[in-house]
mmCIF file of C-alpha atoms in Angstrom:
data_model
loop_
_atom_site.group_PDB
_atom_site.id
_atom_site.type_symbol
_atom_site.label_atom_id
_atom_site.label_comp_id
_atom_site.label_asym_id
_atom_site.label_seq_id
_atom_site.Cartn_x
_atom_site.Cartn_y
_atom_site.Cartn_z
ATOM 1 C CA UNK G 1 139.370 69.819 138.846
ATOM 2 C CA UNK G 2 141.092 72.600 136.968
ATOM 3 C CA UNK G 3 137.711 75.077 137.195
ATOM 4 C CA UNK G 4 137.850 74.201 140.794
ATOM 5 C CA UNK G 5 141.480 75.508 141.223
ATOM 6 C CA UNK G 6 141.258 78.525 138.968
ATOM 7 C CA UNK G 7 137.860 79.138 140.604
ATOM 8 C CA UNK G 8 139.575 78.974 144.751
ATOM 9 C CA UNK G 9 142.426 81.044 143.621
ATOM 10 C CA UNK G 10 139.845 83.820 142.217
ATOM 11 C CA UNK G 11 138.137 83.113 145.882
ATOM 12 C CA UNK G 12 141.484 83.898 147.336
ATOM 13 C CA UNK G 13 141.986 86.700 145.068
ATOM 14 C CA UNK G 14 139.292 88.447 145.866
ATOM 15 C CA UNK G 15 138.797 87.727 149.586
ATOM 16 C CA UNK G 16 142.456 89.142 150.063
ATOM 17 C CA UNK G 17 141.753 92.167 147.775
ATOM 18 C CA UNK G 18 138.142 93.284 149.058
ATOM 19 C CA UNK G 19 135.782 93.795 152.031
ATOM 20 C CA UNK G 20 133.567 91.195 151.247
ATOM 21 C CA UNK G 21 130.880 90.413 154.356
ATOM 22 C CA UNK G 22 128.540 87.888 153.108
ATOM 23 C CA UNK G 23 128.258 84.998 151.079
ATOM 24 C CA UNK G 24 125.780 86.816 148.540
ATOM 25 C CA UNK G 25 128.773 89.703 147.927
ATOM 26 C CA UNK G 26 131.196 86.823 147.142
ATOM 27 C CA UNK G 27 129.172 85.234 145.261
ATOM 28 C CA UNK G 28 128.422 88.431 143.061
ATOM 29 C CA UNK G 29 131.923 89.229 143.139
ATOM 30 C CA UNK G 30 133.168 85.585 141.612
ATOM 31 C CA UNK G 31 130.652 86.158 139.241
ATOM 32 C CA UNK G 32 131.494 89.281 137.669
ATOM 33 C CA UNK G 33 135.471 86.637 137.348
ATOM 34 C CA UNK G 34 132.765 84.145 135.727
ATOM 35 C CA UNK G 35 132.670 81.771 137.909
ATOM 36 C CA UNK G 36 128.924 80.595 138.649
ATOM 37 C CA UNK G 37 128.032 78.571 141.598
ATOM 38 C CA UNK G 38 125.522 77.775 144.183
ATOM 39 C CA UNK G 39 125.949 78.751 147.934
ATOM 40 C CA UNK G 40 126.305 75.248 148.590
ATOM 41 C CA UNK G 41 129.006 75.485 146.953
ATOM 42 C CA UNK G 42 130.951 78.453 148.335
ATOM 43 C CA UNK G 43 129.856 77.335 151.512
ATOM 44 C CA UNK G 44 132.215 74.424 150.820
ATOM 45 C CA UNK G 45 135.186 76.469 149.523
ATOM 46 C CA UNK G 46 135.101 79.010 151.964
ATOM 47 C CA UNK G 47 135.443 75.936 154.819
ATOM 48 C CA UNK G 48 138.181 74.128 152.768
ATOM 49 C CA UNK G 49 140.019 77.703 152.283
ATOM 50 C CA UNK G 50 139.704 78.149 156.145
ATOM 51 C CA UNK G 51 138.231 81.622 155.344
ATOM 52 C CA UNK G 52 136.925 83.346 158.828
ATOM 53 C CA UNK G 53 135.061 86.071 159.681
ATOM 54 C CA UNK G 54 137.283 89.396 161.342
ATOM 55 C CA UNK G 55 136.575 92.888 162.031
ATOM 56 C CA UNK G 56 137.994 94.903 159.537
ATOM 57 C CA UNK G 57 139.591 98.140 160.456
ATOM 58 C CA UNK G 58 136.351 99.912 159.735
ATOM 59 C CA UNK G 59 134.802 97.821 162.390
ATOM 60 C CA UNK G 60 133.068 96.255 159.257
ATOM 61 C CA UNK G 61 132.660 92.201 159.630
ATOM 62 C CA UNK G 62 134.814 90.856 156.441
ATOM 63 C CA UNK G 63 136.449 87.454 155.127
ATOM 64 C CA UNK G 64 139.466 86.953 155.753
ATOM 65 C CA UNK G 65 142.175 84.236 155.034
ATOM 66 C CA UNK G 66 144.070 82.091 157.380
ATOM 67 C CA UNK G 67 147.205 84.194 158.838
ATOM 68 C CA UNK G 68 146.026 86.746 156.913
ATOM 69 C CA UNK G 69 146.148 88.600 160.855
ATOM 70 C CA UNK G 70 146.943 92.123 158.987
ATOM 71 C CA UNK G 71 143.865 91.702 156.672
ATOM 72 C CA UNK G 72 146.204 92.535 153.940
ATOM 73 C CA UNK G 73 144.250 95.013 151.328
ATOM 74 C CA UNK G 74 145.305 95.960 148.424
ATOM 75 C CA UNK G 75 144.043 100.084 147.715
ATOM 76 C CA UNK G 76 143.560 99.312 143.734
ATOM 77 C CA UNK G 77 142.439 95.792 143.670
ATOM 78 C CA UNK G 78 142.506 94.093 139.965
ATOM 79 C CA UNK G 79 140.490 91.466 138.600
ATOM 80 C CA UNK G 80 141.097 87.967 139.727
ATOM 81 C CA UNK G 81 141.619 86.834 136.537
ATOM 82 C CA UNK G 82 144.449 89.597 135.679
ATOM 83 C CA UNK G 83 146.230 88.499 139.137
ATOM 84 C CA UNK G 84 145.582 84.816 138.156
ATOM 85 C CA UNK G 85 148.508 85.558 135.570
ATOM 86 C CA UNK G 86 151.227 85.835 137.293
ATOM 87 C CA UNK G 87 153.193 84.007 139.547
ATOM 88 C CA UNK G 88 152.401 85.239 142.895
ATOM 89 C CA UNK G 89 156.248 86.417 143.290
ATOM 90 C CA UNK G 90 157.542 89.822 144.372
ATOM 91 C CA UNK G 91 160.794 90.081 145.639
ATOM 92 C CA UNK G 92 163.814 87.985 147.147
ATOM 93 C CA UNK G 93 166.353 89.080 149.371
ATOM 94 C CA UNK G 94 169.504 87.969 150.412
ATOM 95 C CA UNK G 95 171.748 87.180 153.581
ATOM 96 C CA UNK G 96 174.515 84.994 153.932
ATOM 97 C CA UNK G 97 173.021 81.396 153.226
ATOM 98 C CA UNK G 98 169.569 82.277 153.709
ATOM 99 C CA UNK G 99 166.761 84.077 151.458
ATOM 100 C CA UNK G 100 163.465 85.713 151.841
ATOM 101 C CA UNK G 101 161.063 85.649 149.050
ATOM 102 C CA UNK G 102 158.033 88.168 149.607
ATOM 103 C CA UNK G 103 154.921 86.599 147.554
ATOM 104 C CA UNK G 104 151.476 88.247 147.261
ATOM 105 C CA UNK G 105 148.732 87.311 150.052
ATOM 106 C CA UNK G 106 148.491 83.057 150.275
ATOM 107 C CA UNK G 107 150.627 82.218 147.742
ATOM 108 C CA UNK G 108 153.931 81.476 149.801
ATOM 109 C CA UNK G 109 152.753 78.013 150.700
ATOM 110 C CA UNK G 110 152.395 76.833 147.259
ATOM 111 C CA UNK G 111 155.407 78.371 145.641
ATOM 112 C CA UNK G 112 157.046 76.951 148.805
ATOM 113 C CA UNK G 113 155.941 73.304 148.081
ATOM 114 C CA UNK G 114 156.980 74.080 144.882
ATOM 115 C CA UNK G 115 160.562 74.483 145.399
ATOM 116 C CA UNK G 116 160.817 71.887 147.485
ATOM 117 C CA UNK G 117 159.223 69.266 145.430
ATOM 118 C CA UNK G 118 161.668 70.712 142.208
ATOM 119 C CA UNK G 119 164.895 69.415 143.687
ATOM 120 C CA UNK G 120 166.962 72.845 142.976
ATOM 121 C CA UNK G 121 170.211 71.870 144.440
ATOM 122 C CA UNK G 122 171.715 74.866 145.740
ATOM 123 C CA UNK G 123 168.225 75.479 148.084
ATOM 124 C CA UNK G 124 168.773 73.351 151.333
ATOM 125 C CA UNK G 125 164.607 73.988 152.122
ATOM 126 C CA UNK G 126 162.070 76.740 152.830
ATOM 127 C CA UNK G 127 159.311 77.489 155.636
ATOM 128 C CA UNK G 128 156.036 79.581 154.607
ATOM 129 C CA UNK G 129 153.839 81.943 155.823
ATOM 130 C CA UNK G 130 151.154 83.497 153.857
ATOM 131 C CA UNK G 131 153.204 85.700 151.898
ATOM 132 C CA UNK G 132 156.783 85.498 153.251
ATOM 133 C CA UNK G 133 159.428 82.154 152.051
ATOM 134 C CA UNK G 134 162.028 81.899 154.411
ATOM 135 C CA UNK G 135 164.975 79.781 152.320
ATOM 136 C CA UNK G 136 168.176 77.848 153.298
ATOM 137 C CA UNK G 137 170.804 77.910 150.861
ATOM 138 C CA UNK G 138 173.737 75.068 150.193
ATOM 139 C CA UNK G 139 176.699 77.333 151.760
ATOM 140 C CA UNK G 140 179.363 78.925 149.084
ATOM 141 C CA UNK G 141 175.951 78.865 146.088
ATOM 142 C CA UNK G 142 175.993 81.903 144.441
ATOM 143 C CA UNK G 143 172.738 84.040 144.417
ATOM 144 C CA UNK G 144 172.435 84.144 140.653
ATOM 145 C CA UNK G 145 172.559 80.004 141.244
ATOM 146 C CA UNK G 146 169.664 80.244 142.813
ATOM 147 C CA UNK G 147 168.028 82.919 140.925
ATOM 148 C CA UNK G 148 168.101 80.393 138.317
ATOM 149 C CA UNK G 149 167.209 77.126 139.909
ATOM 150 C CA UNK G 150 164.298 78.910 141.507
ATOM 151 C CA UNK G 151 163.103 80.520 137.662
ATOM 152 C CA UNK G 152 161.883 77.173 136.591
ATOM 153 C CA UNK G 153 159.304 77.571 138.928
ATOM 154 C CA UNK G 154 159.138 81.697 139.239
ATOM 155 C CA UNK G 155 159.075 82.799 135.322
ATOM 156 C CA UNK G 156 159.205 86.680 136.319
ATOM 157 C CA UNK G 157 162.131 86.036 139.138
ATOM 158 C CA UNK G 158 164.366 87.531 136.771
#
């Protein structure tokens, strides 16, 4: 099971960092990560990921992810793998009782659960987009109280 999840979050890497059109250009691209598998198979991931087709703005047919409306590119794309290391995070703003926590493409809904299922007291609960966490805080918590309840599960929050 562990392949599997390192192998969809390279599939989300990659699909949110390149044009990719077909199944035989993903494929290549997850292996060049080193991840070898059959169509079958990426067939499968693709329809668990909820990965659709979209015009990019090239008028080029691409994969895209779920909400992903913006096709969010990024203009130096790394390797999966090198992305695979960190947490996802990068940046949190606050106002008042609330925070917003900026993550990279699709990983907002797993840091998300995450918080939630880590019983930080001073964070009330969070909605999630694709990249965007939308927080309530405990009113009077200090932001450096949550700063620190949330690096348990953020490592580079600091």
């Amino acid at each position: 099971m562990k392949i599997k999840n390192s192998r969809m979050e390279a599939l989300k890497m990659l699909i949110s960092s390149m044009e990719l059109g077909s199944q035989e250009e993903v494929l290549r691209a997850l292996e060049k990560e080193g991840f070898k598998l059959t169509q079958a198979t990426l067939s499968r991931d693709l329809k668990q990921l909820k990965v659709a087709k979209a015009a990019s703005m090239n008028g080029k047919y691409v994969y895209v992810l779920p909400n992903d409306t913006m096709y969010k590119r990024v203009s130096t794309p790394r390797k999966a793998r090198e992305m695979m290391q960190t947490s996802g995070f990068v940046s949190i703003n606050f106002s008042g009782n609330m925070a917003v926590v900026k993550t990279r493409p699709g990983y907002a809904s797993s840091i998300a659960y995450n918080i939630d299922n880590s019983d930080i007291p001073p964070i009330i609960g969070t909605i999630a987009g694709d990249d965007t966490i939308f927080m309530v805080l405990k009113q009077g918590v200090s932001h450096q109280e949550v700063i620190d309840g949330l690096s348990m599960i953020i490592p580079d929050i600091n």
